[in-house]
PDB file of C-alpha atoms in Angstrom:
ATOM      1  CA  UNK G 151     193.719 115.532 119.000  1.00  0.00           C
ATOM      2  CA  UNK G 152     191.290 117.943 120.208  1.00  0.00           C
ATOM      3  CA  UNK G 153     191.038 121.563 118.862  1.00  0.00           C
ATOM      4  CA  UNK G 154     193.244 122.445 122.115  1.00  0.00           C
ATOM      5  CA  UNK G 155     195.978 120.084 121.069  1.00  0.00           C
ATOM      6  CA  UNK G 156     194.799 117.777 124.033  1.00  0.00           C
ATOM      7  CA  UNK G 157     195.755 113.726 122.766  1.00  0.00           C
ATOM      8  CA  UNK G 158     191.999 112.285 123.235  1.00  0.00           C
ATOM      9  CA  UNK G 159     192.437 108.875 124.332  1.00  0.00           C
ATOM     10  CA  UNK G 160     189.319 106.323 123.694  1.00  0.00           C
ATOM     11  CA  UNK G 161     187.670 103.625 123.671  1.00  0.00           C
ATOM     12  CA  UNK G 162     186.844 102.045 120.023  1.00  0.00           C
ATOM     13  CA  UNK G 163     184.272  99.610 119.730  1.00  0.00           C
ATOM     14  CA  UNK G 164     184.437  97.949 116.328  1.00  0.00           C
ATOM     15  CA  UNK G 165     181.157  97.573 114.336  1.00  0.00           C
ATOM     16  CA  UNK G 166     180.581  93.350 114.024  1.00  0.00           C
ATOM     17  CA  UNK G 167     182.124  91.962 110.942  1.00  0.00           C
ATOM     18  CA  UNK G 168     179.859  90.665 108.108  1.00  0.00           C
ATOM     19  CA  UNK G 169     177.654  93.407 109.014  1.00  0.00           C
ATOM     20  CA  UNK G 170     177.367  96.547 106.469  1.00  0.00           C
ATOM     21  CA  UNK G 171     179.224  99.374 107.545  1.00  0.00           C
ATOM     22  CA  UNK G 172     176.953 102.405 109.231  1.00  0.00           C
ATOM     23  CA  UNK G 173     178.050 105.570 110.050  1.00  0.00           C
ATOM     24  CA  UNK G 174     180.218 105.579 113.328  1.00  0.00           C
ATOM     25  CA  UNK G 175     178.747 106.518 116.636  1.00  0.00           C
ATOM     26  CA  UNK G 176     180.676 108.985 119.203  1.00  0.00           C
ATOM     27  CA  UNK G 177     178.938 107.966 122.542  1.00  0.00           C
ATOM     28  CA  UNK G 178     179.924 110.137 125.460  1.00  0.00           C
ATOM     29  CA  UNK G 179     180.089 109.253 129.037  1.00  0.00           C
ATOM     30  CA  UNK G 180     178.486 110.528 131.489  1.00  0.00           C
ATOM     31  CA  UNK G 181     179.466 112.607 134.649  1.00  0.00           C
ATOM     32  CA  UNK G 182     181.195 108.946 135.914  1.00  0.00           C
ATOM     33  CA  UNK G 183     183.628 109.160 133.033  1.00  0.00           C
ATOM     34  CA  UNK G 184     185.729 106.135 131.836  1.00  0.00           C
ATOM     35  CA  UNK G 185     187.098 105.370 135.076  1.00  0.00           C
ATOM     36  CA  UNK G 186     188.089 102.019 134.596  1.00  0.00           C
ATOM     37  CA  UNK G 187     189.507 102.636 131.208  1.00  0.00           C
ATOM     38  CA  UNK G 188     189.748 100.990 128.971  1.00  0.00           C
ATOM     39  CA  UNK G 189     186.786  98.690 130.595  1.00  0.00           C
ATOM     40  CA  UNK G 190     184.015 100.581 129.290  1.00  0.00           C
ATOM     41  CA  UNK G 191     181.047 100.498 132.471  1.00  0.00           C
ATOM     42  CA  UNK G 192     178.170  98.525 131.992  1.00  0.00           C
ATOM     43  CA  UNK G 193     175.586 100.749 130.395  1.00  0.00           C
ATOM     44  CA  UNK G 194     178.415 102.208 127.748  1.00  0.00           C
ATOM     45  CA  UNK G 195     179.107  98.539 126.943  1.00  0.00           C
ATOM     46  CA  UNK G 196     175.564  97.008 126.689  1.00  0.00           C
ATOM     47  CA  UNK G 197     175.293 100.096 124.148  1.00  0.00           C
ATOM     48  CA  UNK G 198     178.204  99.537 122.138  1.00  0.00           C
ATOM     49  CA  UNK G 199     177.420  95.917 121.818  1.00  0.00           C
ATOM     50  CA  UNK G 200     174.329  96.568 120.576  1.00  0.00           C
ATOM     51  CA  UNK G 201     175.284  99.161 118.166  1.00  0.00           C
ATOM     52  CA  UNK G 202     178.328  97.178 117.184  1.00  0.00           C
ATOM     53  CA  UNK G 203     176.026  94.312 115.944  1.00  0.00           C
ATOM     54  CA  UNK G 204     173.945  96.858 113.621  1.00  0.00           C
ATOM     55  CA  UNK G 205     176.757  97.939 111.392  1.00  0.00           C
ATOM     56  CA  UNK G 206     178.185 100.981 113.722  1.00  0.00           C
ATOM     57  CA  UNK G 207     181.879 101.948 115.167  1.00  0.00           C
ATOM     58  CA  UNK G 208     181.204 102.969 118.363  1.00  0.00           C
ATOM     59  CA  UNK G 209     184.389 105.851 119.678  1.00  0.00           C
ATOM     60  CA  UNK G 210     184.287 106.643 123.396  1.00  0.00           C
ATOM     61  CA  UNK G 211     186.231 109.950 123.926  1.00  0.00           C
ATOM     62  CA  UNK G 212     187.701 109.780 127.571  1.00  0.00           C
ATOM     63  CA  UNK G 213     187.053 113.794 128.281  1.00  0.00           C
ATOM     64  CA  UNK G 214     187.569 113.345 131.819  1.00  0.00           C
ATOM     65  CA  UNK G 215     190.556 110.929 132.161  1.00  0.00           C
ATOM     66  CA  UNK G 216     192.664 112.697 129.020  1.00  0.00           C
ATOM     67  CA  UNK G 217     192.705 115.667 131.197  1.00  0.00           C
ATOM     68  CA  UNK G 218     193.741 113.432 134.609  1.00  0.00           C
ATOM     69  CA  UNK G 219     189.896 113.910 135.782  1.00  0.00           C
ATOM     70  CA  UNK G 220     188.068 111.180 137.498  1.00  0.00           C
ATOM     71  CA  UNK G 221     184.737 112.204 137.555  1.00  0.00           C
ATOM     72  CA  UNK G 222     182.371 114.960 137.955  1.00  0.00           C
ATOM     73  CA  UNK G 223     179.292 114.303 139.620  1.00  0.00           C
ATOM     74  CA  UNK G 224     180.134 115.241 142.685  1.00  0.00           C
ATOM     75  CA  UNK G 225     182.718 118.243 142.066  1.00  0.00           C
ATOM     76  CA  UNK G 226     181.128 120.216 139.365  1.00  0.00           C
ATOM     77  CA  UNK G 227     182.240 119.998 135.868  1.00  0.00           C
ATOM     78  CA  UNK G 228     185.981 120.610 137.037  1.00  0.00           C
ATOM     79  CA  UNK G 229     186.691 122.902 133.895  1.00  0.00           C
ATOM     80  CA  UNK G 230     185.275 120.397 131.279  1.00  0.00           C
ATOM     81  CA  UNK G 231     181.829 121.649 130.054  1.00  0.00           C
ATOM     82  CA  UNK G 232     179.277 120.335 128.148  1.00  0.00           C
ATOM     83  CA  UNK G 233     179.125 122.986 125.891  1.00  0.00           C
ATOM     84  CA  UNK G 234     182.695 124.132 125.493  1.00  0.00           C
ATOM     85  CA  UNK G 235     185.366 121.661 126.149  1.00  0.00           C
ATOM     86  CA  UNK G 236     183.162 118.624 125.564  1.00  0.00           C
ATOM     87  CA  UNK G 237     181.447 119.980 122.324  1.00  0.00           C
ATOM     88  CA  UNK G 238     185.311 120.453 120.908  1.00  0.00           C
ATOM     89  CA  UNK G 239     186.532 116.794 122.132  1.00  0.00           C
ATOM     90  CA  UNK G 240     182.999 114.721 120.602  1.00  0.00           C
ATOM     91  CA  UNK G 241     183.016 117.381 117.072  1.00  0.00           C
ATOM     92  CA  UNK G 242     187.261 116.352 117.083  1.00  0.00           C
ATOM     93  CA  UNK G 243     186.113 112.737 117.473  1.00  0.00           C
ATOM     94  CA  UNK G 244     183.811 112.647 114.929  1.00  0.00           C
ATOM     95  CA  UNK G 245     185.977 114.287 112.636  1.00  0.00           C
ATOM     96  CA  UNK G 246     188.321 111.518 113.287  1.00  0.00           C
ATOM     97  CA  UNK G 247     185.968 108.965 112.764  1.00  0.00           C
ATOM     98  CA  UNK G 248     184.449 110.121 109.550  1.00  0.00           C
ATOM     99  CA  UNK G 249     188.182 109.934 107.852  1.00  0.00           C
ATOM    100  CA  UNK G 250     188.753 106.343 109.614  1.00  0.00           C
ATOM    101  CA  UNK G 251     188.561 103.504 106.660  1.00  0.00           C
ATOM    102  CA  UNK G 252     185.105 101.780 109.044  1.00  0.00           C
ATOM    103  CA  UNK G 253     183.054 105.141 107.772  1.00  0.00           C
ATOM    104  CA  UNK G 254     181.306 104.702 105.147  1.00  0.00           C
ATOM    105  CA  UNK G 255     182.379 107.224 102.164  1.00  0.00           C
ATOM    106  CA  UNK G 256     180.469 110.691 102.373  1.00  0.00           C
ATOM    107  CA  UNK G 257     178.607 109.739 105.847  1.00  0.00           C
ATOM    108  CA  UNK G 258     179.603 111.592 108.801  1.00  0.00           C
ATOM    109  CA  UNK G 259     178.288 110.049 112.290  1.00  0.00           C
ATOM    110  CA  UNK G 260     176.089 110.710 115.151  1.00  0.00           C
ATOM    111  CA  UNK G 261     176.552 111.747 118.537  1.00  0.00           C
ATOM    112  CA  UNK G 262     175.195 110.217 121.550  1.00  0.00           C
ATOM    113  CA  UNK G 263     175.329 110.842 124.801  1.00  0.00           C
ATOM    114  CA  UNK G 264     174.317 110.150 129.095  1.00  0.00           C
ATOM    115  CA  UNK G 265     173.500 112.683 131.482  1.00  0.00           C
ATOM    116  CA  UNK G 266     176.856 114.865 131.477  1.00  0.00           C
ATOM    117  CA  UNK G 267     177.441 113.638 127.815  1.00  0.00           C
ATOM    118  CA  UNK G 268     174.107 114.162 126.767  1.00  0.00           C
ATOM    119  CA  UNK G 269     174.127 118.044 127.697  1.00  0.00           C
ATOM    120  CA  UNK G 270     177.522 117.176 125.059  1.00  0.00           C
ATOM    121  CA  UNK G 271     175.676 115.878 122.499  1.00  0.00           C
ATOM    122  CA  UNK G 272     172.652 118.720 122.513  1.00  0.00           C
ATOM    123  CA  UNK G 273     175.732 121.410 122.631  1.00  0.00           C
ATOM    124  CA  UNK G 274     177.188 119.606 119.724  1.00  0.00           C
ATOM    125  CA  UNK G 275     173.865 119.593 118.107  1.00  0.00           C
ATOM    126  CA  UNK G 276     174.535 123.489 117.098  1.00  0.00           C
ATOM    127  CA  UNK G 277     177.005 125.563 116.010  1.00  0.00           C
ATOM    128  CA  UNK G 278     180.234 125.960 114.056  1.00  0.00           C
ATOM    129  CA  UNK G 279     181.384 121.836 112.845  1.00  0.00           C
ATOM    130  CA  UNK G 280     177.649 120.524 113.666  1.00  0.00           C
ATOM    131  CA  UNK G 281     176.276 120.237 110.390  1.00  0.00           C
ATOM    132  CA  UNK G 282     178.994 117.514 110.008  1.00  0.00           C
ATOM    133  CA  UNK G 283     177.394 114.935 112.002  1.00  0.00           C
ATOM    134  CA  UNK G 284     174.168 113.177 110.733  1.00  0.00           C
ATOM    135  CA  UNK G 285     172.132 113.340 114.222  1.00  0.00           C
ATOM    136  CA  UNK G 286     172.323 113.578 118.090  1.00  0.00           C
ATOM    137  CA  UNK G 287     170.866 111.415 120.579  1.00  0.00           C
ATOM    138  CA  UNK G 288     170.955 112.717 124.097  1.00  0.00           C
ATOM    139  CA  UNK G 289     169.866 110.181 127.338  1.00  0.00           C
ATOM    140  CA  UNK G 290     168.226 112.058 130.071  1.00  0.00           C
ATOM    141  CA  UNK G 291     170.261 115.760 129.481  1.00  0.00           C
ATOM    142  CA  UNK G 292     170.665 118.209 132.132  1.00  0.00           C
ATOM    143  CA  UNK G 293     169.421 121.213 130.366  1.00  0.00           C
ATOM    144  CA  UNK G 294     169.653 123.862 131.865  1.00  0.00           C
ATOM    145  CA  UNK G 295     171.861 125.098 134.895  1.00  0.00           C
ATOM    146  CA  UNK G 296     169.720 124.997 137.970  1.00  0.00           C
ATOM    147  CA  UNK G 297     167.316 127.672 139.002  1.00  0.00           C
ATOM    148  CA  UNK G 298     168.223 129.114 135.245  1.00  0.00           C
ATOM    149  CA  UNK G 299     166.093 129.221 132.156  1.00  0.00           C
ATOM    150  CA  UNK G 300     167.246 127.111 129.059  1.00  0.00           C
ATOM    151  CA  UNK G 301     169.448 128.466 126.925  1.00  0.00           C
ATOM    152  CA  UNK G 302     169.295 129.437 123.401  1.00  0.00           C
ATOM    153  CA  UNK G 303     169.298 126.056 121.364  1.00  0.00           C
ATOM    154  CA  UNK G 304     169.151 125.805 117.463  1.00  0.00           C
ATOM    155  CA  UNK G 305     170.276 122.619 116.608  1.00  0.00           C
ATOM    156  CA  UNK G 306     170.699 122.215 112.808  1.00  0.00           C
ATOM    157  CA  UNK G 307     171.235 118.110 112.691  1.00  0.00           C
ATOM    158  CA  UNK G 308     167.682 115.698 113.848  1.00  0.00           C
ATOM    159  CA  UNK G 309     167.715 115.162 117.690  1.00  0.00           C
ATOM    160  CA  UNK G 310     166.440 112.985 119.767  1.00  0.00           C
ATOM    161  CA  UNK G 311     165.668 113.345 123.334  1.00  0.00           C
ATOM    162  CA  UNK G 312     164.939 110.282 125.984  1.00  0.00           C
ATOM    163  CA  UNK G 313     163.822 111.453 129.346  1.00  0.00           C
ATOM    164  CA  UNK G 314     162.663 110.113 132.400  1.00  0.00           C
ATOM    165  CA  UNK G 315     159.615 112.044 134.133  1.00  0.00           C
ATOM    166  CA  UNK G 316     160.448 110.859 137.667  1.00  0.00           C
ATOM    167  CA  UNK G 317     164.507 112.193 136.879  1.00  0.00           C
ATOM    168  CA  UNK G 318     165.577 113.820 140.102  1.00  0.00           C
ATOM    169  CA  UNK G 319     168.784 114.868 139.006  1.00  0.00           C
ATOM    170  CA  UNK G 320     168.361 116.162 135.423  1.00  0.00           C
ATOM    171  CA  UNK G 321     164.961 117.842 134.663  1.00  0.00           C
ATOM    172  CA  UNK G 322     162.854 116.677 132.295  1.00  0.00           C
ATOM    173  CA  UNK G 323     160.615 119.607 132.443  1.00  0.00           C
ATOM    174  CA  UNK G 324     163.267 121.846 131.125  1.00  0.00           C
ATOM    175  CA  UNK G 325     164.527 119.544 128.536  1.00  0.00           C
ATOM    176  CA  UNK G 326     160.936 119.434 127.348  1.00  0.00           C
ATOM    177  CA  UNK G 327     161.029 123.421 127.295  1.00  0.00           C
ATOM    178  CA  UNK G 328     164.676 123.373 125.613  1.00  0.00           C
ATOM    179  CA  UNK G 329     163.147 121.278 123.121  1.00  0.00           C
ATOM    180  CA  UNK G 330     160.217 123.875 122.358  1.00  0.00           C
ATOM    181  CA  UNK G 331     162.938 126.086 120.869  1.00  0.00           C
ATOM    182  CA  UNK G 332     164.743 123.734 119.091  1.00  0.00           C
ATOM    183  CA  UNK G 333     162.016 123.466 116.298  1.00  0.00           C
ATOM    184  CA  UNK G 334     160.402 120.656 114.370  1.00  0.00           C
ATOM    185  CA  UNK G 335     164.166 118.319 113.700  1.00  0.00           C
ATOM    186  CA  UNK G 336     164.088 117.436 117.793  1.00  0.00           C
ATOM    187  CA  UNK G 337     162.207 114.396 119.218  1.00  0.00           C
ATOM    188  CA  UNK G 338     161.180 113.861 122.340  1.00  0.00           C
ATOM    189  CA  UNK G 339     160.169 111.143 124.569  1.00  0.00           C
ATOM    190  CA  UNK G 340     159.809 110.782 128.317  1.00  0.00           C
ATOM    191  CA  UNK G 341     158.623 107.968 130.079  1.00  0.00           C
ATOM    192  CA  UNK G 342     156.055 108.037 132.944  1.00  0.00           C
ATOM    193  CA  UNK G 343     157.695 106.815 136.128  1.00  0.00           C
ATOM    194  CA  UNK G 344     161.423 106.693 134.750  1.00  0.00           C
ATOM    195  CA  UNK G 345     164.245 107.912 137.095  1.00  0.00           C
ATOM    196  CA  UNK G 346     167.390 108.935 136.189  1.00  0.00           C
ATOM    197  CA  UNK G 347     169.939 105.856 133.780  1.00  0.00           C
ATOM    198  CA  UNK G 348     166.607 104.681 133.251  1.00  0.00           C
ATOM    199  CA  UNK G 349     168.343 102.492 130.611  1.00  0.00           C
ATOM    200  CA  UNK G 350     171.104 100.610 132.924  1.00  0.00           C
ATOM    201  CA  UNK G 351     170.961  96.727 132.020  1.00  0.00           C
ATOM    202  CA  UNK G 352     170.353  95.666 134.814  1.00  0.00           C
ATOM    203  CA  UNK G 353     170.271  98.446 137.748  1.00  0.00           C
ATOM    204  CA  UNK G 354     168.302  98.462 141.104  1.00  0.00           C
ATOM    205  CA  UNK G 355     166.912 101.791 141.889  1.00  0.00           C
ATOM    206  CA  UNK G 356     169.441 103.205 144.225  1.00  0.00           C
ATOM    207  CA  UNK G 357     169.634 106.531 145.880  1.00  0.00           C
ATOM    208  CA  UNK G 358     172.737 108.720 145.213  1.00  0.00           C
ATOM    209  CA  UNK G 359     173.829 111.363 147.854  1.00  0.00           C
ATOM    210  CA  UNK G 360     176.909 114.482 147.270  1.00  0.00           C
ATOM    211  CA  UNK G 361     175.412 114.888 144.072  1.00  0.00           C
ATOM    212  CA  UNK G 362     176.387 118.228 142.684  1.00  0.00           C
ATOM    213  CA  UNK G 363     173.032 119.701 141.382  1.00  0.00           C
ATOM    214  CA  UNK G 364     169.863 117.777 141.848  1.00  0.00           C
ATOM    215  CA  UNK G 365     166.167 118.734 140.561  1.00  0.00           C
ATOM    216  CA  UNK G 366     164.965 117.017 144.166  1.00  0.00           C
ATOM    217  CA  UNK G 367     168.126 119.360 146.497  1.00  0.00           C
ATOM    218  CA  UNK G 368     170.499 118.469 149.049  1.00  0.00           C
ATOM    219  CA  UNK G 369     172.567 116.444 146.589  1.00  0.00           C
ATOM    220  CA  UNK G 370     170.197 113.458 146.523  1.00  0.00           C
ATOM    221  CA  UNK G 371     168.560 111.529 143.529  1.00  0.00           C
ATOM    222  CA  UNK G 372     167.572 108.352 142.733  1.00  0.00           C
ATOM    223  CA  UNK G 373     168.925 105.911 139.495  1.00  0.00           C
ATOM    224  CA  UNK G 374     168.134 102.621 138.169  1.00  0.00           C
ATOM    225  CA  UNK G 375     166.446 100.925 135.611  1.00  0.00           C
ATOM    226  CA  UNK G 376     163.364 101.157 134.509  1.00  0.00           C
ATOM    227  CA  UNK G 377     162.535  98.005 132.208  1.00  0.00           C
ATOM    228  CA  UNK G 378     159.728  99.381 129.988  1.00  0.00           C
ATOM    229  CA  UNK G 379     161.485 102.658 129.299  1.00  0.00           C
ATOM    230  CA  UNK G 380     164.917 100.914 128.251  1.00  0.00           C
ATOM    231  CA  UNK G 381     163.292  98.442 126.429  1.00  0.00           C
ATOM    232  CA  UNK G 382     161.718 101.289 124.168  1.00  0.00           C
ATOM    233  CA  UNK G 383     164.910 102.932 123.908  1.00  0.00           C
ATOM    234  CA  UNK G 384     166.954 100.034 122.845  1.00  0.00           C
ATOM    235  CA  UNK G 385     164.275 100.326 119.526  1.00  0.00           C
ATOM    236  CA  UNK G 386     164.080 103.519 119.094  1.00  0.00           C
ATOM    237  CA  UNK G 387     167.823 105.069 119.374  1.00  0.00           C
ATOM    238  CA  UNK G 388     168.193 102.023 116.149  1.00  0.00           C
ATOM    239  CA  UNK G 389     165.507 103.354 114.630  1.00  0.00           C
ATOM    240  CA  UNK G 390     166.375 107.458 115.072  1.00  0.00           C
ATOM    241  CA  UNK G 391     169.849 106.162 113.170  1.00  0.00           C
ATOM    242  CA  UNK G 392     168.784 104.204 110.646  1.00  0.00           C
ATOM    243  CA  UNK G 393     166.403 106.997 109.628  1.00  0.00           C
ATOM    244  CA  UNK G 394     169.153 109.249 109.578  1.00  0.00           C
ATOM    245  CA  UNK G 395     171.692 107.690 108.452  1.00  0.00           C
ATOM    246  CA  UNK G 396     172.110 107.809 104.934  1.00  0.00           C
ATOM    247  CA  UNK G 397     174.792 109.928 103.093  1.00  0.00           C
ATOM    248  CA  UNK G 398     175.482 113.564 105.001  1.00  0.00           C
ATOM    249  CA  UNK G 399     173.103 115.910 103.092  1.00  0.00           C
ATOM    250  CA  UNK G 400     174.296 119.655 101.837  1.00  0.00           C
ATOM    251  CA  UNK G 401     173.610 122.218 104.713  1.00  0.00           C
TER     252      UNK G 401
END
């Protein structure tokens, strides 16, 4: 349940057998949701596989389908925030995961997130219930609300941030300012030329139009993959977890 009450249904990858147990992983969707649930779409999956194989239980909160929501991107965030409702559902999952026999004893997990989920994982990155989790990886955030400045941020768990510089849709520039205030635990790497999903398996760059909010206007940006950026990130999102993965320190 989430702190509302709300059942939270997901998707629950199970870490490979034979391989020791890390702490779990809550990866949250992006603004597409889960929307063929519980067929997890193909950059959630090519994830989970991959994380799956290192030791981690990857959990998939459905935010947007437990509450009878499709998707997002081009309706707002139909009363299911990043930093409210979204924060509660992934800090409720992870709560759930670290008392699940698959979590190691004394570890609690990360959070990880897309786009929509990543502005989720930087929100759960703070506040009341973060110091739980063990770090937060956020894929190409939108970090601030357009024509706004960044919020205040003070994450108190390791971040790390993945962005691509040619992202139409969620800035980069302001992540990279967000970041400035989030002091020395935050990470950040964009890559030169990336667009937006940057790390889709297998993704021709396509232009999206009755976007919401885009950085380029009128409701257009472009996605796709970008093979030397997802190639680095499939190394370094390992390596950000295995660094910070050992038993949850006293905070």
């Amino acid at each position: 349940p989430s702190p509302g009450g709300l059942p939270l249904r997901a998707v629950i990858v199970p870490a490979a057998p034979g391989v020791a147990p890390r702490p779990p992983v809550i990866a949250l969707h992006g603004c597409a949701g889960l929307a063929a649930f519980p067929r997890l779409p193909a950059r959630e999956a090519d994830w989970a596989r991959r994380l799956a194989a290192l030791g981690h239980t990857v959990v998939f909160p459905d935010s947007f389908g437990s509450r009878g929501i499709p998707e997002v991107c081009r309706r707002g965030d139909a009363g299911v925030r990043p930093e409210v409702e979204r924060r509660a559902d992934a800090l409720a999952a992870a709560a759930w995961a670290a008392a699940q026999p698959f979590a190691p004893t004394g570890q609690g997990g990360f959070v990880m997130g897309w786009s929509h989920g990543a502005s989720t994982a930087l929100a759960a990155s703070q506040g009341p219930g973060a110091n739980a989790l063990r770090g937060a990886v956020a894929l190409y955030p939108g970090c601030v609300r357009i024509g706004q400045e960044p919020p205040p941020w003070a994450p108190v768990v390791p971040v790390l941030m993945l962005l691509g510089e040619s992202d139409e849709w969620t800035s980069p520039r302001a992540c990279r300012r967000l970041a400035e205030r989030g002091g020395a635990g935050v990470e950040v790497v964009t890559y030169p030329g990336a667009h937006h999903g940057f790390d889709q398996p297998a993704m021709p760059l396509t232009e999206l139009s009755g976007l919401a909010l885009t950085t380029r206007g009128g409701g257009v940006a472009r996605m796709g993959t970008d093979p030397a950026a997802r190639a680095d990130a499939l190394a370094r999102v390992p390596a950000f977890l295995l660094r910070h993965g050992g038993p949850a320190p006293n905070r």
